[in-house]
Amino acid sequence: MDVIGEAVGSIRSGRVHARRIHRSGAWGLRFPAFTGVGFHVVLHGTGWLITPGGQPVALRQGDVVLAPHGAEHGLSHVAVPGLSGLPVPEKPTGDPGPEPADLAIICGAYRLDHGQVHRFLKDLPPVIAVSPDYAKHPELRALSTLLSTDVAEDRSGSATTRSALVDLMLVHVLRQWQEQSGTGGWPAVGDPGITAALREIHGSPQKPWTVRQLGEVAGLSRTAFTRRFHTLVGTPPMAYLIGWRLTSAARLLRETRAPLAAIARQVGYATEYAFAAAFRREYGISPGRFRADAGSPVRGRPAAAPVPPARQ
């Protein structure tokens, strides 16, 4: 199962943000905790990554800082002992201009107004510093340049290009970190039976799955499957299924114009009412209000084709 693809796909229900920051002289930046995932790429200059209780980490041009689940962190021109003296950057007012600066970074993030980040991202370290091998993977440098150019001004189609570029940056940074750290994916991915069950949940969420049926997919008894799934994934099978259905629904609400009844069927709810009740319990807001708060669909996709009633 492609956990990176699933994890990045799950956060598309959030709001995408990107900006450039330039600093000179004695500078410092503190990024408060938030629900979501974010990154910084050092386009020019050097600095230090500051984390609560951790040792400062030197950063140079090309390095990437990733906050997989929005943990608080900071950047500074010197290795300061903590975050307390670092200011939160002011809201951007547009292109910082062409004047030379000691530091230039590009920042990107998905902020989740409702819901939580994917379990794979939650299981990663709070803040990760990556030094990409640009000779081996030049695409990451190209993406940084494209994103930096894209945020210089808002133009027609910016919402589409920005979300696509932030998606690609996250995928490539996560790949680089896994490659450099020698870390695989989620613990469950290493278990063939649980992987098979997860693949079915993700691929066919509209089916009326039961624990027994998922256990059969995994080649385990109902009791053994429930115990192993909970141990490896961190949540019971049905809770995971419901969560994935609703995460998928949130993406469809933001990215398509599909009617609520069609989305309900696509994610495994027999009626729009049952879907709306489950969505409100998970996100604290109705599906219609969630879509309205998101504005126009991010990617301008047409309504999804209906699927037979049967999926988190």
PDB file of C-alpha atoms in Angstrom:
ATOM      1  CA  MET A   1       0.000   0.000   0.000  1.00  0.00           C
ATOM      2  CA  ASP A   2       1.257   3.468  -0.906  1.00  0.00           C
ATOM      3  CA  VAL A   3       1.162   5.091   2.530  1.00  0.00           C
ATOM      4  CA  ILE A   4       2.794   8.323   1.355  1.00  0.00           C
ATOM      5  CA  GLY A   5       0.192   8.726  -1.364  1.00  0.00           C
ATOM      6  CA  GLU A   6      -2.621   7.947   1.051  1.00  0.00           C
ATOM      7  CA  ALA A   7      -1.262  10.284   3.729  1.00  0.00           C
ATOM      8  CA  VAL A   8      -0.770  13.236   1.378  1.00  0.00           C
ATOM      9  CA  GLY A   9      -4.111  12.572  -0.259  1.00  0.00           C
ATOM     10  CA  SER A  10      -5.881  12.597   3.112  1.00  0.00           C
ATOM     11  CA  ILE A  11      -4.759  16.118   4.004  1.00  0.00           C
ATOM     12  CA  ARG A  12      -6.191  17.632   0.814  1.00  0.00           C
ATOM     13  CA  SER A  13      -9.357  18.224   2.812  1.00  0.00           C
ATOM     14  CA  GLY A  14      -7.447  21.062   4.482  1.00  0.00           C
ATOM     15  CA  ARG A  15      -6.569  24.548   3.278  1.00  0.00           C
ATOM     16  CA  VAL A  16      -3.336  24.935   1.347  1.00  0.00           C
ATOM     17  CA  HIS A  17      -0.953  27.796   2.173  1.00  0.00           C
ATOM     18  CA  ALA A  18       2.373  28.829   0.689  1.00  0.00           C
ATOM     19  CA  ARG A  19       4.593  31.883   1.059  1.00  0.00           C
ATOM     20  CA  ARG A  20       8.166  33.136   0.751  1.00  0.00           C
ATOM     21  CA  ILE A  21      10.011  34.697   3.672  1.00  0.00           C
ATOM     22  CA  HIS A  22      13.160  36.829   3.409  1.00  0.00           C
ATOM     23  CA  ARG A  23      15.257  37.859   6.420  1.00  0.00           C
ATOM     24  CA  SER A  24      18.546  39.681   6.965  1.00  0.00           C
ATOM     25  CA  GLY A  25      20.727  40.544   9.932  1.00  0.00           C
ATOM     26  CA  ALA A  26      19.756  39.084  13.308  1.00  0.00           C
ATOM     27  CA  TRP A  27      16.594  37.159  12.480  1.00  0.00           C
ATOM     28  CA  GLY A  28      14.427  34.511  14.091  1.00  0.00           C
ATOM     29  CA  LEU A  29      11.077  32.861  13.336  1.00  0.00           C
ATOM     30  CA  ARG A  30       8.744  30.776  15.475  1.00  0.00           C
ATOM     31  CA  PHE A  31       6.032  28.642  13.909  1.00  0.00           C
ATOM     32  CA  PRO A  32       3.305  27.732  16.445  1.00  0.00           C
ATOM     33  CA  ALA A  33       1.756  24.276  16.506  1.00  0.00           C
ATOM     34  CA  PHE A  34      -1.209  23.648  14.240  1.00  0.00           C
ATOM     35  CA  THR A  35      -3.270  20.734  12.956  1.00  0.00           C
ATOM     36  CA  GLY A  36      -1.861  19.804   9.582  1.00  0.00           C
ATOM     37  CA  VAL A  37       1.485  19.339   7.847  1.00  0.00           C
ATOM     38  CA  GLY A  38       4.011  21.967   6.735  1.00  0.00           C
ATOM     39  CA  PHE A  39       7.504  22.428   5.366  1.00  0.00           C
ATOM     40  CA  HIS A  40      10.205  25.034   4.702  1.00  0.00           C
ATOM     41  CA  VAL A  41      12.870  24.903   2.002  1.00  0.00           C
ATOM     42  CA  VAL A  42      16.014  27.013   2.404  1.00  0.00           C
ATOM     43  CA  LEU A  43      16.334  28.713  -0.991  1.00  0.00           C
ATOM     44  CA  HIS A  44      19.291  30.867  -0.009  1.00  0.00           C
ATOM     45  CA  GLY A  45      21.468  31.352   3.067  1.00  0.00           C
ATOM     46  CA  THR A  46      21.970  29.368   6.252  1.00  0.00           C
ATOM     47  CA  GLY A  47      20.371  29.128   9.677  1.00  0.00           C
ATOM     48  CA  TRP A  48      19.414  26.834  12.530  1.00  0.00           C
ATOM     49  CA  LEU A  49      16.378  24.687  13.213  1.00  0.00           C
ATOM     50  CA  ILE A  50      15.160  25.128  16.785  1.00  0.00           C
ATOM     51  CA  THR A  51      12.827  22.631  18.463  1.00  0.00           C
ATOM     52  CA  PRO A  52      11.441  22.409  22.019  1.00  0.00           C
ATOM     53  CA  GLY A  53      13.905  20.453  24.125  1.00  0.00           C
ATOM     54  CA  GLY A  54      16.097  19.453  21.185  1.00  0.00           C
ATOM     55  CA  GLN A  55      19.553  20.460  20.058  1.00  0.00           C
ATOM     56  CA  PRO A  56      19.727  23.125  17.298  1.00  0.00           C
ATOM     57  CA  VAL A  57      20.283  21.682  13.828  1.00  0.00           C
ATOM     58  CA  ALA A  58      22.364  23.566  11.252  1.00  0.00           C
ATOM     59  CA  LEU A  59      20.589  24.311   7.976  1.00  0.00           C
ATOM     60  CA  ARG A  60      22.138  25.270   4.666  1.00  0.00           C
ATOM     61  CA  GLN A  61      20.865  26.111   1.215  1.00  0.00           C
ATOM     62  CA  GLY A  62      18.656  23.351  -0.151  1.00  0.00           C
ATOM     63  CA  ASP A  63      17.769  21.808   3.220  1.00  0.00           C
ATOM     64  CA  VAL A  64      14.139  21.081   4.010  1.00  0.00           C
ATOM     65  CA  VAL A  65      12.371  21.233   7.372  1.00  0.00           C
ATOM     66  CA  LEU A  66       9.211  19.115   7.604  1.00  0.00           C
ATOM     67  CA  ALA A  67       6.598  19.258  10.382  1.00  0.00           C
ATOM     68  CA  PRO A  68       4.543  16.108   9.566  1.00  0.00           C
ATOM     69  CA  HIS A  69       1.807  16.856  12.103  1.00  0.00           C
ATOM     70  CA  GLY A  70       2.246  20.571  12.714  1.00  0.00           C
ATOM     71  CA  ALA A  71       4.569  20.572  15.742  1.00  0.00           C
ATOM     72  CA  GLU A  72       5.915  23.884  17.019  1.00  0.00           C
ATOM     73  CA  HIS A  73       9.421  24.797  15.851  1.00  0.00           C
ATOM     74  CA  GLY A  74      11.569  27.766  14.924  1.00  0.00           C
ATOM     75  CA  LEU A  75      14.354  29.018  12.689  1.00  0.00           C
ATOM     76  CA  SER A  76      17.133  31.373  13.700  1.00  0.00           C
ATOM     77  CA  HIS A  77      20.347  32.939  12.399  1.00  0.00           C
ATOM     78  CA  VAL A  78      22.145  31.550  15.473  1.00  0.00           C
ATOM     79  CA  ALA A  79      21.779  28.415  17.595  1.00  0.00           C
ATOM     80  CA  VAL A  80      19.534  29.821  20.344  1.00  0.00           C
ATOM     81  CA  PRO A  81      18.636  27.579  23.320  1.00  0.00           C
ATOM     82  CA  GLY A  82      14.852  27.699  22.883  1.00  0.00           C
ATOM     83  CA  LEU A  83      11.827  29.095  21.098  1.00  0.00           C
ATOM     84  CA  SER A  84      10.696  31.690  23.640  1.00  0.00           C
ATOM     85  CA  GLY A  85      12.627  34.600  22.133  1.00  0.00           C
ATOM     86  CA  LEU A  86      11.677  33.917  18.512  1.00  0.00           C
ATOM     87  CA  PRO A  87       8.850  35.997  16.997  1.00  0.00           C
ATOM     88  CA  VAL A  88       5.964  34.568  14.998  1.00  0.00           C
ATOM     89  CA  PRO A  89       6.282  35.837  11.408  1.00  0.00           C
ATOM     90  CA  GLU A  90       3.814  38.520  10.436  1.00  0.00           C
ATOM     91  CA  LYS A  91       1.117  37.786   7.913  1.00  0.00           C
ATOM     92  CA  PRO A  92       2.442  37.996   4.353  1.00  0.00           C
ATOM     93  CA  THR A  93       1.691  41.136   2.406  1.00  0.00           C
ATOM     94  CA  GLY A  94       2.738  39.835  -1.006  1.00  0.00           C
ATOM     95  CA  ASP A  95       6.007  39.337  -2.862  1.00  0.00           C
ATOM     96  CA  PRO A  96       8.882  40.197  -0.485  1.00  0.00           C
ATOM     97  CA  GLY A  97      10.665  41.847  -3.398  1.00  0.00           C
ATOM     98  CA  PRO A  98      13.906  41.288  -5.268  1.00  0.00           C
ATOM     99  CA  GLU A  99      16.250  42.951  -2.788  1.00  0.00           C
ATOM    100  CA  PRO A 100      19.097  40.741  -1.495  1.00  0.00           C
ATOM    101  CA  ALA A 101      18.525  38.970   1.820  1.00  0.00           C
ATOM    102  CA  ASP A 102      20.649  36.792   4.089  1.00  0.00           C
ATOM    103  CA  LEU A 103      17.934  34.129   4.147  1.00  0.00           C
ATOM    104  CA  ALA A 104      15.186  33.152   1.712  1.00  0.00           C
ATOM    105  CA  ILE A 105      12.812  30.257   2.425  1.00  0.00           C
ATOM    106  CA  ILE A 106       9.683  28.934   0.760  1.00  0.00           C
ATOM    107  CA  CYS A 107       7.003  27.606   3.114  1.00  0.00           C
ATOM    108  CA  GLY A 108       4.061  25.342   2.315  1.00  0.00           C
ATOM    109  CA  ALA A 109       1.369  23.786   4.472  1.00  0.00           C
ATOM    110  CA  TYR A 110      -2.003  22.154   4.622  1.00  0.00           C
ATOM    111  CA  ARG A 111      -3.991  23.350   7.626  1.00  0.00           C
ATOM    112  CA  LEU A 112      -6.896  21.176   8.744  1.00  0.00           C
ATOM    113  CA  ASP A 113      -9.782  23.216  10.099  1.00  0.00           C
ATOM    114  CA  HIS A 114     -11.520  19.962  11.032  1.00  0.00           C
ATOM    115  CA  GLY A 115     -10.332  16.398  11.548  1.00  0.00           C
ATOM    116  CA  GLN A 116      -6.839  15.070  12.200  1.00  0.00           C
ATOM    117  CA  VAL A 117      -3.727  14.289  10.194  1.00  0.00           C
ATOM    118  CA  HIS A 118      -3.212  10.783   8.817  1.00  0.00           C
ATOM    119  CA  ARG A 119      -1.818   8.175  11.209  1.00  0.00           C
ATOM    120  CA  PHE A 120       1.301   7.710   9.064  1.00  0.00           C
ATOM    121  CA  LEU A 121       2.163  11.402   9.516  1.00  0.00           C
ATOM    122  CA  LYS A 122       1.370  11.298  13.244  1.00  0.00           C
ATOM    123  CA  ASP A 123       3.847   8.445  13.673  1.00  0.00           C
ATOM    124  CA  LEU A 124       6.731  10.443  12.206  1.00  0.00           C
ATOM    125  CA  PRO A 125       9.068  12.558  14.373  1.00  0.00           C
ATOM    126  CA  PRO A 126       7.593  15.983  15.270  1.00  0.00           C
ATOM    127  CA  VAL A 127      10.098  17.920  13.137  1.00  0.00           C
ATOM    128  CA  ILE A 128      12.411  16.469  10.485  1.00  0.00           C
ATOM    129  CA  ALA A 129      15.420  18.094   8.786  1.00  0.00           C
ATOM    130  CA  VAL A 130      16.265  16.643   5.375  1.00  0.00           C
ATOM    131  CA  SER A 131      19.307  17.386   3.204  1.00  0.00           C
ATOM    132  CA  PRO A 132      18.133  16.191  -0.230  1.00  0.00           C
ATOM    133  CA  ASP A 133      20.499  14.650  -2.732  1.00  0.00           C
ATOM    134  CA  TYR A 134      19.763  17.092  -5.548  1.00  0.00           C
ATOM    135  CA  ALA A 135      22.188  15.384  -7.904  1.00  0.00           C
ATOM    136  CA  LYS A 136      20.167  12.204  -7.599  1.00  0.00           C
ATOM    137  CA  HIS A 137      16.765  13.891  -7.253  1.00  0.00           C
ATOM    138  CA  PRO A 138      16.822  17.223  -9.147  1.00  0.00           C
ATOM    139  CA  GLU A 139      13.024  17.281  -9.268  1.00  0.00           C
ATOM    140  CA  LEU A 140      12.854  18.609  -5.698  1.00  0.00           C
ATOM    141  CA  ARG A 141      14.894  21.687  -6.632  1.00  0.00           C
ATOM    142  CA  ALA A 142      12.663  22.244  -9.659  1.00  0.00           C
ATOM    143  CA  LEU A 143       9.542  22.001  -7.494  1.00  0.00           C
ATOM    144  CA  SER A 144      10.979  24.507  -4.987  1.00  0.00           C
ATOM    145  CA  THR A 145      11.649  26.957  -7.813  1.00  0.00           C
ATOM    146  CA  LEU A 146       8.167  26.495  -9.265  1.00  0.00           C
ATOM    147  CA  LEU A 147       6.485  26.976  -5.885  1.00  0.00           C
ATOM    148  CA  SER A 148       8.597  30.052  -5.161  1.00  0.00           C
ATOM    149  CA  THR A 149       7.573  31.557  -8.495  1.00  0.00           C
ATOM    150  CA  ASP A 150       3.929  30.602  -7.972  1.00  0.00           C
ATOM    151  CA  VAL A 151       3.602  32.412  -4.630  1.00  0.00           C
ATOM    152  CA  ALA A 152       5.141  35.624  -5.987  1.00  0.00           C
ATOM    153  CA  GLU A 153       1.659  36.740  -7.039  1.00  0.00           C
ATOM    154  CA  ASP A 154      -1.882  35.419  -7.158  1.00  0.00           C
ATOM    155  CA  ARG A 155      -2.965  34.703 -10.702  1.00  0.00           C
ATOM    156  CA  SER A 156      -5.761  32.794 -12.385  1.00  0.00           C
ATOM    157  CA  GLY A 157      -5.487  29.124 -11.441  1.00  0.00           C
ATOM    158  CA  SER A 158      -3.208  29.773  -8.447  1.00  0.00           C
ATOM    159  CA  ALA A 159      -5.333  27.641  -6.116  1.00  0.00           C
ATOM    160  CA  THR A 160      -4.885  24.668  -8.428  1.00  0.00           C
ATOM    161  CA  THR A 161      -1.159  25.101  -9.060  1.00  0.00           C
ATOM    162  CA  ARG A 162      -0.358  25.815  -5.415  1.00  0.00           C
ATOM    163  CA  SER A 163      -2.092  22.744  -4.031  1.00  0.00           C
ATOM    164  CA  ALA A 164      -0.523  20.545  -6.721  1.00  0.00           C
ATOM    165  CA  LEU A 165       2.974  21.875  -6.009  1.00  0.00           C
ATOM    166  CA  VAL A 166       2.591  21.537  -2.236  1.00  0.00           C
ATOM    167  CA  ASP A 167       1.358  17.953  -2.755  1.00  0.00           C
ATOM    168  CA  LEU A 168       4.394  17.128  -4.892  1.00  0.00           C
ATOM    169  CA  MET A 169       6.808  18.772  -2.449  1.00  0.00           C
ATOM    170  CA  LEU A 170       5.416  16.720   0.435  1.00  0.00           C
ATOM    171  CA  VAL A 171       5.631  13.466  -1.517  1.00  0.00           C
ATOM    172  CA  HIS A 172       9.241  14.074  -2.559  1.00  0.00           C
ATOM    173  CA  VAL A 173      10.360  15.246   0.896  1.00  0.00           C
ATOM    174  CA  LEU A 174       8.798  12.188   2.546  1.00  0.00           C
ATOM    175  CA  ARG A 175      10.510   9.938  -0.009  1.00  0.00           C
ATOM    176  CA  GLN A 176      13.848  11.606   0.651  1.00  0.00           C
ATOM    177  CA  TRP A 177      13.471  11.233   4.406  1.00  0.00           C
ATOM    178  CA  GLN A 178      12.571   7.554   4.113  1.00  0.00           C
ATOM    179  CA  GLU A 179      15.517   6.981   1.795  1.00  0.00           C
ATOM    180  CA  GLN A 180      18.011   8.784   4.036  1.00  0.00           C
ATOM    181  CA  SER A 181      16.720   7.449   7.345  1.00  0.00           C
ATOM    182  CA  GLY A 182      16.258   3.882   6.123  1.00  0.00           C
ATOM    183  CA  THR A 183      12.781   4.016   7.605  1.00  0.00           C
ATOM    184  CA  GLY A 184       9.965   2.226   5.869  1.00  0.00           C
ATOM    185  CA  GLY A 185       6.361   3.178   6.108  1.00  0.00           C
ATOM    186  CA  TRP A 186       3.837   2.534   8.717  1.00  0.00           C
ATOM    187  CA  PRO A 187       4.336  -0.519  10.935  1.00  0.00           C
ATOM    188  CA  ALA A 188       1.211  -2.161   9.480  1.00  0.00           C
ATOM    189  CA  VAL A 189       2.654  -2.104   5.964  1.00  0.00           C
ATOM    190  CA  GLY A 190       5.110  -4.802   6.971  1.00  0.00           C
ATOM    191  CA  ASP A 191       2.312  -7.248   7.841  1.00  0.00           C
ATOM    192  CA  PRO A 192       0.917  -8.860   4.663  1.00  0.00           C
ATOM    193  CA  GLY A 193      -2.483  -9.640   6.167  1.00  0.00           C
ATOM    194  CA  ILE A 194      -3.080  -6.190   7.636  1.00  0.00           C
ATOM    195  CA  THR A 195      -1.738  -4.588   4.468  1.00  0.00           C
ATOM    196  CA  ALA A 196      -4.244  -6.559   2.418  1.00  0.00           C
ATOM    197  CA  ALA A 197      -7.102  -5.416   4.657  1.00  0.00           C
ATOM    198  CA  LEU A 198      -5.972  -1.792   4.481  1.00  0.00           C
ATOM    199  CA  ARG A 199      -5.745  -2.039   0.711  1.00  0.00           C
ATOM    200  CA  GLU A 200      -9.348  -3.230   0.550  1.00  0.00           C
ATOM    201  CA  ILE A 201     -10.554  -0.466   2.874  1.00  0.00           C
ATOM    202  CA  HIS A 202      -8.771   2.203   0.878  1.00  0.00           C
ATOM    203  CA  GLY A 203      -9.673   0.787  -2.510  1.00  0.00           C
ATOM    204  CA  SER A 204     -13.318  -0.095  -1.847  1.00  0.00           C
ATOM    205  CA  PRO A 205     -14.581   1.952   1.097  1.00  0.00           C
ATOM    206  CA  GLN A 206     -18.132   1.853  -0.271  1.00  0.00           C
ATOM    207  CA  LYS A 207     -18.445  -1.861   0.486  1.00  0.00           C
ATOM    208  CA  PRO A 208     -20.390  -2.815   3.646  1.00  0.00           C
ATOM    209  CA  TRP A 209     -17.342  -4.289   5.352  1.00  0.00           C
ATOM    210  CA  THR A 210     -17.554  -6.242   8.579  1.00  0.00           C
ATOM    211  CA  VAL A 211     -14.676  -7.202  10.857  1.00  0.00           C
ATOM    212  CA  ARG A 212     -15.190 -10.827   9.884  1.00  0.00           C
ATOM    213  CA  GLN A 213     -14.906 -10.023   6.153  1.00  0.00           C
ATOM    214  CA  LEU A 214     -11.755  -7.950   6.669  1.00  0.00           C
ATOM    215  CA  GLY A 215     -10.323 -10.745   8.807  1.00  0.00           C
ATOM    216  CA  GLU A 216     -10.921 -13.169   5.946  1.00  0.00           C
ATOM    217  CA  VAL A 217      -9.035 -10.824   3.604  1.00  0.00           C
ATOM    218  CA  ALA A 218      -6.150 -10.840   6.097  1.00  0.00           C
ATOM    219  CA  GLY A 219      -6.327 -14.623   6.506  1.00  0.00           C
ATOM    220  CA  LEU A 220      -7.040 -14.307  10.233  1.00  0.00           C
ATOM    221  CA  SER A 221      -9.860 -15.094  12.596  1.00  0.00           C
ATOM    222  CA  ARG A 222     -12.060 -12.181  13.646  1.00  0.00           C
ATOM    223  CA  THR A 223     -10.463 -11.997  17.091  1.00  0.00           C
ATOM    224  CA  ALA A 224      -6.862 -12.348  15.877  1.00  0.00           C
ATOM    225  CA  PHE A 225      -7.429  -9.788  13.113  1.00  0.00           C
ATOM    226  CA  THR A 226      -8.957  -7.237  15.489  1.00  0.00           C
ATOM    227  CA  ARG A 227      -6.091  -7.619  17.942  1.00  0.00           C
ATOM    228  CA  ARG A 228      -3.333  -7.421  15.305  1.00  0.00           C
ATOM    229  CA  PHE A 229      -4.954  -4.526  13.416  1.00  0.00           C
ATOM    230  CA  HIS A 230      -5.355  -2.504  16.621  1.00  0.00           C
ATOM    231  CA  THR A 231      -1.750  -3.198  17.655  1.00  0.00           C
ATOM    232  CA  LEU A 232      -0.209  -2.247  14.312  1.00  0.00           C
ATOM    233  CA  VAL A 233      -2.504   0.537  13.129  1.00  0.00           C
ATOM    234  CA  GLY A 234      -3.383   2.003  16.512  1.00  0.00           C
ATOM    235  CA  THR A 235      -7.172   1.914  16.181  1.00  0.00           C
ATOM    236  CA  PRO A 236      -9.861  -0.796  15.857  1.00  0.00           C
ATOM    237  CA  PRO A 237     -10.743  -1.896  12.296  1.00  0.00           C
ATOM    238  CA  MET A 238     -14.232  -0.357  12.198  1.00  0.00           C
ATOM    239  CA  ALA A 239     -13.024   2.926  13.680  1.00  0.00           C
ATOM    240  CA  TYR A 240     -10.327   3.063  11.012  1.00  0.00           C
ATOM    241  CA  LEU A 241     -12.851   2.269   8.277  1.00  0.00           C
ATOM    242  CA  ILE A 242     -15.194   5.032   9.406  1.00  0.00           C
ATOM    243  CA  GLY A 243     -12.328   7.480   9.696  1.00  0.00           C
ATOM    244  CA  TRP A 244     -11.101   6.700   6.187  1.00  0.00           C
ATOM    245  CA  ARG A 245     -14.609   7.005   4.748  1.00  0.00           C
ATOM    246  CA  LEU A 246     -15.044  10.447   6.257  1.00  0.00           C
ATOM    247  CA  THR A 247     -11.554  11.591   5.263  1.00  0.00           C
ATOM    248  CA  SER A 248     -12.362  10.580   1.696  1.00  0.00           C
ATOM    249  CA  ALA A 249     -15.699  12.373   1.920  1.00  0.00           C
ATOM    250  CA  ALA A 250     -14.008  15.564   3.102  1.00  0.00           C
ATOM    251  CA  ARG A 251     -11.705  15.434   0.065  1.00  0.00           C
ATOM    252  CA  LEU A 252     -14.657  14.953  -2.271  1.00  0.00           C
ATOM    253  CA  LEU A 253     -16.500  17.859  -0.667  1.00  0.00           C
ATOM    254  CA  ARG A 254     -13.537  20.162  -1.271  1.00  0.00           C
ATOM    255  CA  GLU A 255     -12.449  18.871  -4.667  1.00  0.00           C
ATOM    256  CA  THR A 256     -15.713  18.083  -6.495  1.00  0.00           C
ATOM    257  CA  ARG A 257     -19.197  19.424  -7.044  1.00  0.00           C
ATOM    258  CA  ALA A 258     -20.783  16.019  -6.484  1.00  0.00           C
ATOM    259  CA  PRO A 259     -24.139  16.085  -4.647  1.00  0.00           C
ATOM    260  CA  LEU A 260     -24.062  15.050  -1.010  1.00  0.00           C
ATOM    261  CA  ALA A 261     -26.140  11.971  -1.744  1.00  0.00           C
ATOM    262  CA  ALA A 262     -23.622  10.811  -4.366  1.00  0.00           C
ATOM    263  CA  ILE A 263     -20.702  11.379  -1.989  1.00  0.00           C
ATOM    264  CA  ALA A 264     -22.549   9.462   0.719  1.00  0.00           C
ATOM    265  CA  ARG A 265     -22.869   6.443  -1.594  1.00  0.00           C
ATOM    266  CA  GLN A 266     -19.248   6.716  -2.734  1.00  0.00           C
ATOM    267  CA  VAL A 267     -18.001   6.456   0.828  1.00  0.00           C
ATOM    268  CA  GLY A 268     -20.340   3.710   1.978  1.00  0.00           C
ATOM    269  CA  TYR A 269     -23.424   5.377   3.463  1.00  0.00           C
ATOM    270  CA  ALA A 270     -26.858   4.247   2.296  1.00  0.00           C
ATOM    271  CA  THR A 271     -28.458   7.641   2.931  1.00  0.00           C
ATOM    272  CA  GLU A 272     -27.402  11.269   2.942  1.00  0.00           C
ATOM    273  CA  TYR A 273     -28.788  11.555   6.490  1.00  0.00           C
ATOM    274  CA  ALA A 274     -26.585   8.754   7.841  1.00  0.00           C
ATOM    275  CA  PHE A 275     -23.562  10.268   6.111  1.00  0.00           C
ATOM    276  CA  ALA A 276     -24.290  13.764   7.461  1.00  0.00           C
ATOM    277  CA  ALA A 277     -24.674  12.466  11.021  1.00  0.00           C
ATOM    278  CA  ALA A 278     -21.376  10.550  10.870  1.00  0.00           C
ATOM    279  CA  PHE A 279     -19.575  13.497   9.278  1.00  0.00           C
ATOM    280  CA  ARG A 280     -20.829  15.889  11.961  1.00  0.00           C
ATOM    281  CA  ARG A 281     -19.663  13.555  14.730  1.00  0.00           C
ATOM    282  CA  GLU A 282     -16.155  13.380  13.210  1.00  0.00           C
ATOM    283  CA  TYR A 283     -15.673  16.982  12.051  1.00  0.00           C
ATOM    284  CA  GLY A 284     -18.076  18.912  14.290  1.00  0.00           C
ATOM    285  CA  ILE A 285     -19.713  20.511  11.245  1.00  0.00           C
ATOM    286  CA  SER A 286     -22.228  19.463   8.591  1.00  0.00           C
ATOM    287  CA  PRO A 287     -20.988  18.356   5.144  1.00  0.00           C
ATOM    288  CA  GLY A 288     -22.767  21.292   3.502  1.00  0.00           C
ATOM    289  CA  ARG A 289     -21.180  23.814   5.849  1.00  0.00           C
ATOM    290  CA  PHE A 290     -17.774  22.160   5.393  1.00  0.00           C
ATOM    291  CA  ARG A 291     -18.076  22.557   1.611  1.00  0.00           C
ATOM    292  CA  ALA A 292     -19.308  26.151   1.914  1.00  0.00           C
ATOM    293  CA  ASP A 293     -16.411  27.082   4.206  1.00  0.00           C
ATOM    294  CA  ALA A 294     -14.009  25.649   1.634  1.00  0.00           C
ATOM    295  CA  GLY A 295     -15.342  27.896  -1.130  1.00  0.00           C
ATOM    296  CA  SER A 296     -15.067  26.698  -4.697  1.00  0.00           C
ATOM    297  CA  PRO A 297     -13.612  23.225  -5.270  1.00  0.00           C
ATOM    298  CA  VAL A 298      -9.830  23.456  -5.136  1.00  0.00           C
ATOM    299  CA  ARG A 299      -9.159  21.624  -8.343  1.00  0.00           C
ATOM    300  CA  GLY A 300     -12.345  22.398 -10.196  1.00  0.00           C
ATOM    301  CA  ARG A 301     -13.138  18.746 -10.830  1.00  0.00           C
ATOM    302  CA  PRO A 302     -16.565  17.798 -12.153  1.00  0.00           C
ATOM    303  CA  ALA A 303     -18.964  15.807 -10.039  1.00  0.00           C
ATOM    304  CA  ALA A 304     -17.825  12.270  -9.449  1.00  0.00           C
ATOM    305  CA  ALA A 305     -19.762   9.501 -11.141  1.00  0.00           C
ATOM    306  CA  PRO A 306     -22.240   7.778  -8.813  1.00  0.00           C
ATOM    307  CA  VAL A 307     -21.381   4.315  -7.558  1.00  0.00           C
ATOM    308  CA  PRO A 308     -23.772   1.646  -6.331  1.00  0.00           C
ATOM    309  CA  PRO A 309     -24.687   1.963  -2.641  1.00  0.00           C
ATOM    310  CA  ALA A 310     -22.756  -0.308  -0.585  1.00  0.00           C
ATOM    311  CA  ARG A 311     -17.226   3.259   2.598  1.00  0.00           C
ATOM    312  CA  GLN A 312     -14.248   6.484   6.450  1.00  0.00           C
TER     313      GLN A 312
END
